[in-house]
CSV table of C-alpha atoms in Angstrom, one decimal:
chain,number,residue,atom,x,y,z
A,238,MET,CA,-60.0,-36.4,140.5
A,239,SER,CA,-63.1,-38.6,139.9
A,240,SER,CA,-66.1,-36.9,138.5
A,241,SER,CA,-68.1,-37.3,141.7
A,242,VAL,CA,-65.5,-35.3,143.6
A,243,LEU,CA,-65.6,-32.6,141.0
A,244,GLN,CA,-69.3,-32.4,141.3
A,245,ASN,CA,-69.1,-32.0,145.0
A,246,LEU,CA,-66.8,-29.0,144.8
A,247,ARG,CA,-68.5,-25.7,145.3
A,248,PHE,CA,-66.1,-23.8,143.1
A,249,ARG,CA,-64.0,-24.7,140.1
A,250,PRO,CA,-60.5,-26.0,140.9
A,251,PRO,CA,-57.8,-23.4,140.2
A,252,ARG,CA,-56.6,-24.9,136.9
A,253,GLN,CA,-59.9,-24.1,135.3
A,254,ARG,CA,-60.3,-20.6,136.6
A,255,SER,CA,-61.0,-18.1,134.0
A,256,PHE,CA,-58.4,-15.4,133.8
A,257,LYS,CA,-61.0,-12.8,133.1
A,258,LYS,CA,-61.8,-12.9,136.7
A,259,ALA,CA,-58.2,-12.0,137.8
A,260,PRO,CA,-58.4,-8.2,137.4
A,261,LEU,CA,-61.7,-8.1,139.3
A,262,PRO,CA,-60.2,-7.7,142.8
A,263,ALA,CA,-58.0,-4.9,141.5
A,264,LEU,CA,-60.9,-3.1,140.0
A,265,HIS,CA,-62.9,-3.6,143.1
A,266,ILE,CA,-60.1,-2.2,145.2
A,267,LYS,CA,-60.1,1.0,143.1
A,268,GLN,CA,-63.8,1.3,143.4
A,269,LEU,CA,-63.6,0.7,147.2
A,270,GLU,CA,-60.8,3.2,147.6
A,271,GLN,CA,-62.9,5.8,145.7
A,272,ALA,CA,-65.9,4.9,147.8
A,273,LEU,CA,-63.8,5.4,150.9
A,274,ARG,CA,-62.6,8.8,149.8
A,275,GLN,CA,-66.1,9.8,148.9
A,276,THR,CA,-67.5,8.8,152.2
A,277,GLU,CA,-64.8,10.8,154.0
A,278,ALA,CA,-65.6,13.8,151.8
A,279,GLY,CA,-69.3,13.3,152.5
A,280,ALA,CA,-68.6,13.3,156.2
A,281,VAL,CA,-66.6,16.5,155.9
A,282,CYS,CA,-69.4,18.1,154.0
A,283,ALA,CA,-72.0,17.0,156.5
A,284,LEU,CA,-70.0,18.4,159.5
A,285,THR,CA,-69.4,21.6,157.7
A,286,LEU,CA,-73.0,21.9,156.6
A,287,LEU,CA,-74.2,21.5,160.1
A,288,LEU,CA,-72.1,24.4,161.3
A,289,ASP,CA,-73.1,26.4,158.3
A,290,LEU,CA,-76.8,25.9,159.0
A,291,LYS,CA,-76.2,27.2,162.5
A,292,ASP,CA,-74.2,30.2,161.4
A,293,LEU,CA,-73.9,31.1,157.7
A,294,LYS,CA,-71.0,33.5,158.3
A,295,THR,CA,-68.9,30.7,159.7
A,296,GLY,CA,-69.7,28.5,156.7
A,297,MET,CA,-68.6,31.0,154.1
A,298,HIS,CA,-65.5,31.9,156.1
A,299,ALA,CA,-64.6,28.2,156.1
A,300,THR,CA,-65.1,28.0,152.3
A,301,ARG,CA,-62.9,31.0,151.7
A,302,LEU,CA,-60.2,29.6,154.0
A,303,ALA,CA,-60.2,26.3,152.1
A,304,GLU,CA,-59.6,28.2,148.9
A,305,TRP,CA,-56.8,30.2,150.3
A,306,ALA,CA,-55.1,27.4,152.1
A,307,VAL,CA,-55.1,25.0,149.1
A,308,ARG,CA,-53.6,27.7,146.9
A,309,VAL,CA,-50.9,28.4,149.4
A,310,GLY,CA,-50.3,24.7,149.7
A,311,GLU,CA,-49.9,24.4,145.9
A,312,GLU,CA,-47.5,27.3,146.0
A,313,LEU,CA,-45.5,25.4,148.6
A,314,GLY,CA,-45.5,22.3,146.4
A,315,LEU,CA,-47.5,20.0,148.6
A,316,GLY,CA,-48.8,16.7,147.4
A,317,GLU,CA,-52.4,15.6,146.7
A,318,GLU,CA,-53.0,13.9,150.0
A,319,GLU,CA,-51.6,16.9,152.0
A,320,LEU,CA,-53.7,19.4,149.9
A,321,ARG,CA,-56.7,17.3,150.6
A,322,ASP,CA,-56.0,17.3,154.4
A,323,ILE,CA,-55.5,21.0,154.4
A,324,GLU,CA,-58.7,21.6,152.5
A,325,TYR,CA,-60.6,19.5,155.0
A,326,ALA,CA,-58.9,21.1,157.9
A,327,SER,CA,-59.7,24.6,156.7
A,328,MET,CA,-63.3,23.7,156.2
A,329,LEU,CA,-63.5,22.2,159.6
A,330,HIS,CA,-61.2,24.3,161.7
A,331,ASP,CA,-64.0,25.9,163.6
A,332,ILE,CA,-66.2,22.9,164.0
A,333,GLY,CA,-65.5,22.9,167.7
A,334,LYS,CA,-67.4,26.1,168.1
A,335,VAL,CA,-70.6,24.0,168.6
A,336,GLY,CA,-69.3,23.5,172.1
A,337,VAL,CA,-69.2,27.3,172.8
A,338,PRO,CA,-72.4,28.8,174.2
A,339,ASP,CA,-74.3,30.9,171.6
A,340,GLN,CA,-74.3,34.0,173.7
A,341,ILE,CA,-70.5,34.1,173.6
A,342,LEU,CA,-70.2,33.1,169.9
A,343,PHE,CA,-72.6,35.7,168.7
A,344,LYS,CA,-71.7,38.4,171.2
A,345,PRO,CA,-71.5,41.7,169.4
A,346,GLY,CA,-68.9,43.4,171.6
A,347,ARG,CA,-65.5,42.5,173.0
A,348,LEU,CA,-65.3,39.3,175.0
A,349,THR,CA,-64.4,39.2,178.7
A,350,ASP,CA,-61.4,37.1,179.8
A,351,ASP,CA,-63.7,34.3,181.0
A,352,GLU,CA,-65.6,34.3,177.7
A,353,PHE,CA,-62.4,34.2,175.8
A,354,GLU,CA,-61.2,31.2,177.8
A,355,GLN,CA,-64.3,29.4,176.7
A,356,ILE,CA,-63.8,30.2,173.0
A,357,LYS,CA,-60.2,29.0,173.3
A,358,LYS,CA,-61.6,25.5,173.9
A,359,HIS,CA,-62.9,25.2,170.3
A,360,PRO,CA,-59.7,23.7,168.8
A,361,GLU,CA,-59.8,20.8,171.4
A,362,TYR,CA,-63.5,20.3,170.8
A,363,GLY,CA,-62.9,20.2,167.0
A,364,TRP,CA,-60.1,17.7,167.5
A,365,ALA,CA,-62.4,15.4,169.6
A,366,ILE,CA,-65.1,15.5,167.0
A,367,LEU,CA,-62.8,14.8,164.0
A,368,ARG,CA,-60.8,12.0,165.7
A,369,ALA,CA,-63.9,9.9,165.5
A,370,VAL,CA,-63.6,9.6,161.7
A,371,PRO,CA,-60.7,7.1,160.8
A,372,GLY,CA,-59.5,9.0,157.7
A,373,LEU,CA,-59.5,12.4,159.4
A,374,GLU,CA,-56.8,11.8,162.0
A,375,SER,CA,-54.2,14.2,160.6
A,376,VAL,CA,-57.0,16.7,159.9
A,377,SER,CA,-58.0,16.6,163.5
A,378,LEU,CA,-54.4,17.4,164.5
A,379,VAL,CA,-54.3,20.4,162.2
A,380,VAL,CA,-57.5,21.6,163.7
A,381,LEU,CA,-56.2,21.1,167.2
A,382,HIS,CA,-53.2,23.3,166.6
A,383,HIS,CA,-54.6,26.0,164.4
A,384,HIS,CA,-54.2,28.6,167.1
A,385,GLU,CA,-50.6,27.9,168.0
A,386,ARG,CA,-48.0,30.6,167.6
A,387,MET,CA,-44.5,30.2,166.2
A,388,ASP,CA,-43.1,31.6,169.4
A,389,GLY,CA,-44.8,29.0,171.6
A,390,ARG,CA,-47.3,31.4,173.2
A,391,GLY,CA,-50.3,30.0,171.4
A,392,TYR,CA,-52.9,27.4,172.6
A,393,PRO,CA,-53.8,24.8,173.5
A,394,ALA,CA,-50.4,23.1,173.5
A,395,GLY,CA,-47.9,26.0,173.3
A,396,LEU,CA,-46.0,24.3,170.4
A,397,GLU,CA,-43.2,26.2,168.8
A,398,GLY,CA,-42.1,26.7,165.2
A,399,ASP,CA,-41.7,23.3,163.4
A,400,GLN,CA,-43.5,21.5,166.1
A,401,ILE,CA,-46.7,23.0,164.8
A,402,PRO,CA,-48.1,20.9,161.9
A,403,LEU,CA,-47.6,22.7,158.6
A,404,GLY,CA,-51.4,22.6,157.9
A,405,SER,CA,-52.0,24.4,161.2
A,406,ARG,CA,-49.4,27.1,160.3
A,407,ILE,CA,-51.2,27.6,157.0
A,408,VAL,CA,-54.7,27.7,158.5
A,409,CYS,CA,-53.5,30.1,161.1
A,410,VAL,CA,-52.3,32.7,158.5
A,411,VAL,CA,-55.3,32.5,156.3
A,412,ASP,CA,-57.7,32.5,159.2
A,413,ALA,CA,-56.2,35.7,160.6
A,414,PHE,CA,-56.2,37.3,157.2
A,415,ASP,CA,-59.9,36.5,156.5
A,416,ALA,CA,-60.9,37.6,160.0
A,417,MET,CA,-59.1,41.0,159.5
A,418,LEU,CA,-60.9,41.5,156.2
A,419,SER,CA,-64.3,40.8,157.6
A,420,SER,CA,-66.4,43.5,159.2
A,421,ARG,CA,-67.6,42.9,162.7
A,422,SER,CA,-70.4,44.8,164.5
A,423,TYR,CA,-67.8,46.7,166.5
A,424,ARG,CA,-65.3,47.5,163.7
A,425,LYS,CA,-65.1,47.7,160.0
A,426,GLY,CA,-63.0,45.3,158.0
A,427,LEU,CA,-59.4,46.2,157.0
A,428,GLY,CA,-58.1,46.6,153.5
A,429,ILE,CA,-55.8,44.0,152.0
A,430,GLU,CA,-52.7,46.1,152.3
A,431,GLU,CA,-53.3,46.8,155.9
A,432,ALA,CA,-54.1,43.1,156.6
A,433,LEU,CA,-51.0,41.9,154.9
A,434,ARG,CA,-48.9,44.5,156.7
A,435,ARG,CA,-50.2,43.2,160.0
A,436,LEU,CA,-49.4,39.6,159.0
A,437,ARG,CA,-45.9,40.6,158.2
A,438,GLU,CA,-45.6,42.5,161.4
A,439,SER,CA,-46.7,39.6,163.5
A,440,SER,CA,-44.2,37.2,161.9
A,441,PRO,CA,-42.1,35.4,162.9
A,442,ASP,CA,-43.6,35.6,166.4
A,443,GLN,CA,-47.1,34.5,165.6
A,444,PHE,CA,-47.0,33.5,161.9
A,445,ASP,CA,-44.6,31.5,159.9
A,446,PRO,CA,-42.8,33.9,157.6
A,447,GLN,CA,-42.3,31.1,155.0
A,448,ILE,CA,-46.0,31.0,154.7
A,449,VAL,CA,-46.8,34.7,154.9
A,450,ALA,CA,-44.5,35.5,152.0
A,451,PRO,CA,-46.1,33.2,149.3
A,452,PHE,CA,-49.5,34.0,150.8
A,453,ALA,CA,-49.0,37.7,150.4
A,454,GLU,CA,-48.4,37.4,146.7
A,455,LEU,CA,-51.4,35.1,146.3
A,456,ALA,CA,-53.6,37.5,148.2
A,457,ALA,CA,-52.8,40.4,146.0
A,458,SER,CA,-53.7,38.5,142.8
A,459,ASP,CA,-56.5,36.2,144.0
A,460,TYR,CA,-58.3,38.4,146.4
A,461,THR,CA,-61.1,39.7,144.1
A,462,GLU,CA,-62.0,36.1,143.1
A,463,ILE,CA,-62.1,34.7,146.6
A,464,ALA,CA,-63.9,37.7,148.0
A,465,LYS,CA,-66.9,36.7,145.9
A,466,LEU,CA,-67.4,33.7,148.3
A,467,GLU,CA,-69.5,35.8,150.6
A,468,GLU,CA,-72.5,35.2,152.7
A,469,PRO,CA,-75.6,36.6,150.9
A,470,ALA,CA,-76.5,40.1,152.0
A,471,ALA,CA,-79.1,40.0,154.8
B,274,MET,CA,-57.6,14.8,176.9
B,275,PRO,CA,-58.6,11.5,175.2
B,276,ALA,CA,-61.9,11.6,173.4
B,277,GLN,CA,-63.7,8.3,173.7
B,278,THR,CA,-66.2,7.7,170.9
B,279,LEU,CA,-69.5,7.5,172.6
B,280,VAL,CA,-70.9,4.5,170.7
B,281,GLN,CA,-69.0,1.4,171.5
B,282,PRO,CA,-69.0,-1.5,169.0
B,283,ARG,CA,-71.9,-3.5,170.3
B,284,PHE,CA,-74.5,-2.9,167.7
B,285,ALA,CA,-75.4,-4.8,164.6
B,286,THR,CA,-73.1,-3.0,162.1
B,287,GLN,CA,-70.0,-3.4,164.1
B,288,ARG,CA,-70.5,-7.0,165.0
B,289,GLY,CA,-69.5,-7.6,161.5
B,290,ASP,CA,-72.8,-8.7,160.0
B,291,VAL,CA,-73.8,-5.9,157.8
B,292,GLY,CA,-75.9,-5.7,154.6
B,293,ASP,CA,-73.2,-4.4,152.3
B,294,GLY,CA,-70.3,-6.9,152.4
B,295,PRO,CA,-68.1,-7.8,149.4
B,296,PRO,CA,-70.1,-9.3,146.6
B,297,PRO,CA,-70.1,-13.1,146.4
B,298,SER,CA,-67.9,-13.2,143.3
B,299,VAL,CA,-65.1,-11.4,145.1
B,300,LEU,CA,-65.3,-13.7,148.1
B,301,ARG,CA,-64.0,-16.5,145.9
B,302,PHE,CA,-60.7,-14.8,145.8
B,303,PRO,CA,-60.0,-14.0,149.4
B,304,ASP,CA,-58.1,-10.8,148.9
B,305,LEU,CA,-57.1,-9.1,152.1
B,306,GLY,CA,-57.0,-5.7,150.4
B,307,VAL,CA,-60.7,-5.9,149.5
B,308,LYS,CA,-61.7,-7.1,152.8
B,309,ARG,CA,-59.7,-4.5,154.6
B,310,LEU,CA,-61.2,-1.8,152.4
B,311,HIS,CA,-64.7,-2.9,153.1
B,312,GLU,CA,-63.8,-2.9,156.8
B,313,SER,CA,-62.4,0.7,156.5
B,314,LEU,CA,-65.5,1.8,154.7
B,315,ARG,CA,-67.7,0.5,157.5
B,316,ARG,CA,-65.5,2.1,160.1
B,317,THR,CA,-65.4,5.4,158.3
B,318,GLU,CA,-69.2,5.4,158.1
B,319,ALA,CA,-69.4,4.6,161.8
B,320,GLY,CA,-66.9,7.3,162.5
B,321,ALA,CA,-68.9,9.9,160.6
B,322,VAL,CA,-71.9,9.0,162.7
B,323,ASP,CA,-69.8,9.3,165.9
B,324,ALA,CA,-68.5,12.7,164.8
B,325,LEU,CA,-71.9,14.1,164.0
B,326,HIS,CA,-73.3,12.7,167.2
B,327,MET,CA,-70.5,14.4,169.1
B,328,MET,CA,-71.5,17.7,167.6
B,329,LEU,CA,-74.9,17.1,169.0
B,330,ARG,CA,-73.5,16.5,172.5
B,331,PHE,CA,-71.2,19.4,172.3
B,332,ALA,CA,-74.1,21.7,171.3
B,333,GLY,CA,-75.7,20.6,174.5
B,334,SER,CA,-78.8,19.8,172.5
B,335,SER,CA,-79.1,16.3,173.8
B,336,PRO,CA,-78.1,14.8,177.0
B,337,GLY,CA,-75.2,12.4,176.2
B,338,ASP,CA,-77.0,9.1,176.3
B,339,LYS,CA,-80.5,9.9,175.0
B,340,SER,CA,-79.8,9.0,171.3
B,341,VAL,CA,-77.9,5.9,172.3
B,342,ARG,CA,-80.7,4.6,174.5
B,343,ILE,CA,-83.2,5.2,171.7
B,344,CYS,CA,-80.8,3.4,169.3
B,345,VAL,CA,-80.6,0.3,171.5
B,346,LEU,CA,-84.3,0.2,171.8
B,347,ALA,CA,-84.9,0.8,168.1
B,348,ILE,CA,-82.5,-2.0,167.1
B,349,GLU,CA,-84.2,-4.5,169.4
B,350,LEU,CA,-87.6,-3.6,168.0
B,351,GLY,CA,-86.3,-3.7,164.4
B,352,GLU,CA,-84.7,-7.1,164.9
B,353,ARG,CA,-87.9,-8.5,166.4
B,354,LEU,CA,-89.9,-7.2,163.5
B,355,GLY,CA,-87.5,-9.0,161.2
B,356,LEU,CA,-86.0,-6.0,159.4
B,357,PRO,CA,-83.2,-7.0,157.0
B,358,ARG,CA,-79.6,-6.2,158.1
B,359,ALA,CA,-79.2,-3.2,155.9
B,360,GLU,CA,-82.3,-1.6,157.3
B,361,ILE,CA,-81.1,-2.3,160.9
B,362,ARG,CA,-77.9,-0.5,160.0
B,363,ASP,CA,-80.0,2.5,158.7
B,364,LEU,CA,-82.1,2.4,161.8
B,365,GLU,CA,-79.1,2.4,164.0
B,366,PHE,CA,-77.6,5.4,162.3
B,367,SER,CA,-80.8,7.3,162.1
B,368,ALA,CA,-81.6,6.6,165.8
B,369,LEU,CA,-78.2,8.1,166.8
B,370,LEU,CA,-78.6,11.1,164.6
B,371,HIS,CA,-82.3,11.9,164.5
B,372,ASP,CA,-81.8,15.0,166.5
B,373,ILE,CA,-78.8,16.3,164.7
B,374,GLY,CA,-80.9,19.1,163.2
B,375,PHE,CA,-81.1,20.7,166.6
B,376,VAL,CA,-77.5,21.8,166.3
B,377,ALA,CA,-78.5,24.2,163.7
B,378,LEU,CA,-81.2,25.9,165.9
B,379,PRO,CA,-80.6,28.7,168.4
B,380,ALA,CA,-79.6,27.4,171.8
B,381,ASP,CA,-82.0,29.5,173.8
B,382,LEU,CA,-84.9,28.2,171.8
B,383,LEU,CA,-84.0,24.7,172.7
B,384,ARG,CA,-83.7,25.5,176.3
B,385,LYS,CA,-87.0,27.3,176.6
B,386,HIS,CA,-89.4,26.1,179.2
B,387,GLY,CA,-93.1,26.9,179.2
B,388,VAL,CA,-95.4,27.6,176.3
B,389,LEU,CA,-93.9,28.0,172.8
B,390,THR,CA,-95.2,30.5,170.4
B,391,ARG,CA,-96.4,29.2,167.0
B,392,GLU,CA,-93.3,30.5,165.4
B,393,GLU,CA,-91.0,28.9,167.9
B,394,ARG,CA,-92.7,25.6,167.5
B,395,ARG,CA,-92.4,25.9,163.7
B,396,GLN,CA,-88.7,26.5,164.1
B,397,LEU,CA,-88.2,23.5,166.3
B,398,GLN,CA,-90.1,21.4,163.9
B,399,ARG,CA,-87.5,22.1,161.2
B,400,HIS,CA,-85.1,19.7,162.9
B,401,PRO,CA,-86.1,16.6,160.9
B,402,GLU,CA,-85.6,18.4,157.6
B,403,LEU,CA,-82.3,20.0,158.7
B,404,GLY,CA,-81.0,16.6,159.8
B,405,GLU,CA,-82.0,15.1,156.5
B,406,ALA,CA,-80.2,17.9,154.6
B,407,VAL,CA,-77.0,17.3,156.6
B,408,LEU,CA,-77.0,13.5,156.0
B,409,ALA,CA,-77.9,13.7,152.3
B,410,GLY,CA,-74.4,14.6,151.4
B,411,ILE,CA,-72.8,11.4,152.7
B,412,PRO,CA,-72.7,8.5,150.2
B,413,GLY,CA,-74.6,5.6,151.6
B,414,PHE,CA,-76.7,7.7,154.0
B,415,GLU,CA,-79.6,8.5,151.7
B,416,ARG,CA,-82.0,6.1,153.5
B,417,VAL,CA,-80.6,7.2,156.9
B,418,GLY,CA,-81.4,10.8,156.0
B,419,ARG,CA,-84.9,9.9,154.8
B,420,ILE,CA,-85.7,8.2,158.1
B,421,VAL,CA,-84.4,11.2,160.0
B,422,GLY,CA,-86.5,13.5,157.8
B,423,VAL,CA,-89.7,11.6,158.6
B,424,HIS,CA,-89.3,10.5,162.2
B,425,HIS,CA,-92.0,12.9,163.4
B,426,GLU,CA,-94.6,11.7,161.0
B,427,ARG,CA,-97.7,9.9,162.3
B,428,PRO,CA,-99.7,7.0,160.8
B,429,ASP,CA,-102.8,9.2,160.9
B,430,GLY,CA,-101.2,11.9,158.8
B,431,GLY,CA,-101.1,14.3,161.7
B,432,GLY,CA,-97.3,14.5,161.9
B,433,TYR,CA,-94.7,16.8,160.3
B,434,PRO,CA,-93.2,18.0,158.0
B,435,HIS,CA,-95.0,16.2,155.2
B,436,ALA,CA,-98.2,14.8,156.9
B,437,LEU,CA,-97.5,11.4,155.5
B,438,ARG,CA,-99.9,8.6,156.3
B,439,GLY,CA,-99.5,4.9,157.3
B,440,GLN,CA,-97.3,3.0,154.8
B,441,GLU,CA,-96.0,6.1,153.3
B,442,ILE,CA,-93.8,6.3,156.3
B,443,PRO,CA,-90.9,3.9,156.1
B,444,LEU,CA,-91.1,1.2,158.8
B,445,PRO,CA,-87.7,2.2,160.4
B,446,ALA,CA,-89.0,5.7,160.9
B,447,ARG,CA,-92.2,4.4,162.6
B,448,ILE,CA,-90.0,2.3,164.9
B,449,LEU,CA,-87.8,5.2,165.7
B,450,SER,CA,-90.9,7.3,166.5
B,451,VAL,CA,-92.2,4.9,169.0
B,452,ALA,CA,-88.7,4.3,170.5
B,453,GLU,CA,-88.2,8.0,171.0
B,454,THR,CA,-91.6,8.5,172.6
B,455,PHE,CA,-91.1,5.5,174.9
B,456,GLN,CA,-87.7,6.8,175.9
B,457,ALA,CA,-89.1,10.2,176.6
B,458,MET,CA,-91.8,8.9,178.8
B,459,MET,CA,-89.3,6.9,180.8
B,460,THR,CA,-87.0,9.8,181.4
B,461,ASP,CA,-87.2,12.4,184.2
B,462,ARG,CA,-87.7,15.9,183.0
B,463,SER,CA,-87.3,19.1,184.8
B,464,TYR,CA,-91.1,19.6,184.8
B,465,ARG,CA,-92.2,16.1,185.4
B,466,SER,CA,-90.7,12.8,186.6
B,467,ARG,CA,-90.7,9.7,184.4
B,468,LEU,CA,-93.9,7.8,183.9
B,469,PRO,CA,-94.5,4.4,185.5
B,470,LEU,CA,-93.9,1.7,183.0
B,471,ARG,CA,-97.6,0.6,182.9
B,472,GLU,CA,-98.8,4.1,182.2
B,473,ALA,CA,-96.2,4.6,179.4
B,474,ILE,CA,-97.5,1.4,177.7
B,475,GLU,CA,-101.1,2.5,178.2
B,476,ARG,CA,-100.5,5.8,176.6
B,477,LEU,CA,-98.7,4.2,173.7
B,478,GLN,CA,-101.5,1.7,173.2
B,479,ALA,CA,-104.1,4.6,173.4
B,480,GLY,CA,-102.3,6.1,170.4
B,481,ALA,CA,-101.7,2.9,168.5
B,482,GLY,CA,-102.8,3.2,164.8
B,483,SER,CA,-103.1,7.0,165.0
B,484,ARG,CA,-100.0,8.5,166.6
B,485,TYR,CA,-97.9,5.4,166.8
B,486,ASP,CA,-97.5,2.3,164.6
B,487,GLN,CA,-99.8,-0.4,165.8
B,488,LYS,CA,-97.4,-3.3,165.3
B,489,VAL,CA,-94.5,-1.6,167.0
B,490,VAL,CA,-96.6,-0.6,170.0
B,491,GLY,CA,-97.9,-4.2,170.1
B,492,LEU,CA,-94.4,-5.5,170.3
B,493,LEU,CA,-93.5,-3.2,173.1
B,494,GLY,CA,-96.6,-4.2,175.0
B,495,GLN,CA,-95.7,-7.9,174.8
B,496,ASP,CA,-92.6,-7.5,176.9
B,497,PRO,CA,-92.4,-4.0,178.5
B,498,ASP,CA,-90.1,-5.0,181.3
B,499,ARG,CA,-87.4,-6.2,178.9
B,500,PHE,CA,-87.6,-3.0,176.9
B,501,GLU,CA,-87.4,-0.9,180.0
B,502,ARG,CA,-84.4,-2.8,181.1
B,503,LEU,CA,-82.8,-2.2,177.7
B,504,LEU,CA,-83.0,1.6,178.4
B,505,THR,CA,-81.5,1.3,181.8
B,506,ASP,CA,-78.8,-1.0,180.7
B,507,ALA,CA,-77.8,1.4,177.9
B,508,ARG,CA,-77.5,4.1,180.4
B,509,MET,CA,-75.4,2.1,182.7
B,510,GLN,CA,-73.1,0.9,179.9
B,511,LEU,CA,-72.5,4.5,179.0
B,512,SER,CA,-71.5,5.7,182.4
B,513,GLU,CA,-68.6,3.2,182.3
B,514,HIS,CA,-67.0,5.1,179.5
B,515,GLU,CA,-65.5,8.5,179.6
B,516,LEU,CA,-67.8,10.7,177.7
B,517,GLY,CA,-65.1,13.1,176.5
B,518,PRO,CA,-64.8,16.8,176.9
B,519,GLN,CA,-68.2,18.2,177.9
B,520,PRO,CA,-69.0,21.9,177.8
B,521,PRO,CA,-71.2,23.1,180.7
B,522,ARG,CA,-74.8,22.4,179.7
B,523,PRO,CA,-77.9,24.3,180.6
B,524,GLU,CA,-80.9,22.7,182.1
B,525,GLY,CA,-83.7,21.0,180.3
B,526,GLU,CA,-84.1,18.9,177.1
B,527,ASN,CA,-85.8,19.7,173.9
């Protein structure tokens, strides 16, 4: 090419390109992927924090669940991506409760049938909220189905057995366990042995026995450590 | 039931012209992977905003379209004032999420009509700080959080929570402040109907320099009909879309 043409080019022709530039896109891709993961994590934290600010008990409950669920997931040999999804789903499983009126959420006594129907909407609300974030699609599905039962008598979809996402089956078990252990205003919390006994009793109808078994072992050994994740005394 | 995201891609950030695109050196090697990742990052950020905004709607703390209308207004004001693209994006996000802190407050406090006690007012006035705290955890949202945190400050130092003055308040926050006030004046409430346009402008002008930023108010005053139409159009655009599952909401706004 004549020199005037070279001068008019805005970039160097390929033959003269420095190879030091070649790895740059790859490095940049890694940085971008990391930025993407961090933004997703940030969104999860923001959503959880908002719920936490509204009701601290919910926040600590979610934190404990995430611990339990990830440990169960590790026992079951799940991969990094799945563990991450389960961790997020546990943290966010009750996010839909923002749609439930305060007087029902914080009601000290037993709920009426009507009130219970309103609470039963929270998995769908959670799903709607989480669907908005592109990377949290599978998390939103786990949240949607975390109140299903193995025998198909759960809500909202009445899924059975394997139809229920694995993450949902895990969250279901750890959620019930943590709830049983917590004290409410109308009853005291159960001990571990009793809670585990009830979990076993309710499987395979409600809970997946293939999750209850490894979980029961974990609960015995890890309970004291996770129980420390408590809301501060009033 | 399908959940439609409330905010449709019609604002600055999703039109594709955003402050943080790939750096120039990378553009020389058109690598689809990089471009796609930048796009994913933008969409994830927008998704986070949508999710948080949905929490606000579910909590019944904000009638569905209030924040979106304020957002449309704020963006128009920001563009006219020549804000750089990155700040328009911050303004857009903060306009949508400026009331997010209300989700953390008790519902009956938000619904209360009549005179508030000092304690109640103090509680409500925590919402900017709460909103900022929630947003602080998201990478890339530091400025957005800051704007949310100071959107109730006033140029004369009479605002909250920090009693900042004048230029101490970032311009996007001053724009948001005026946009929110104008939108409130132009909305029917349970205790009063919306103000006539002329009166709304007069009230804003009366507070120019003290309660409201002078330049922003001046801009509104130059073309009030257009800004009023922006509000109405935003409302009409929204009613075309399904708003998604809505819990029964009590009367009244904050």
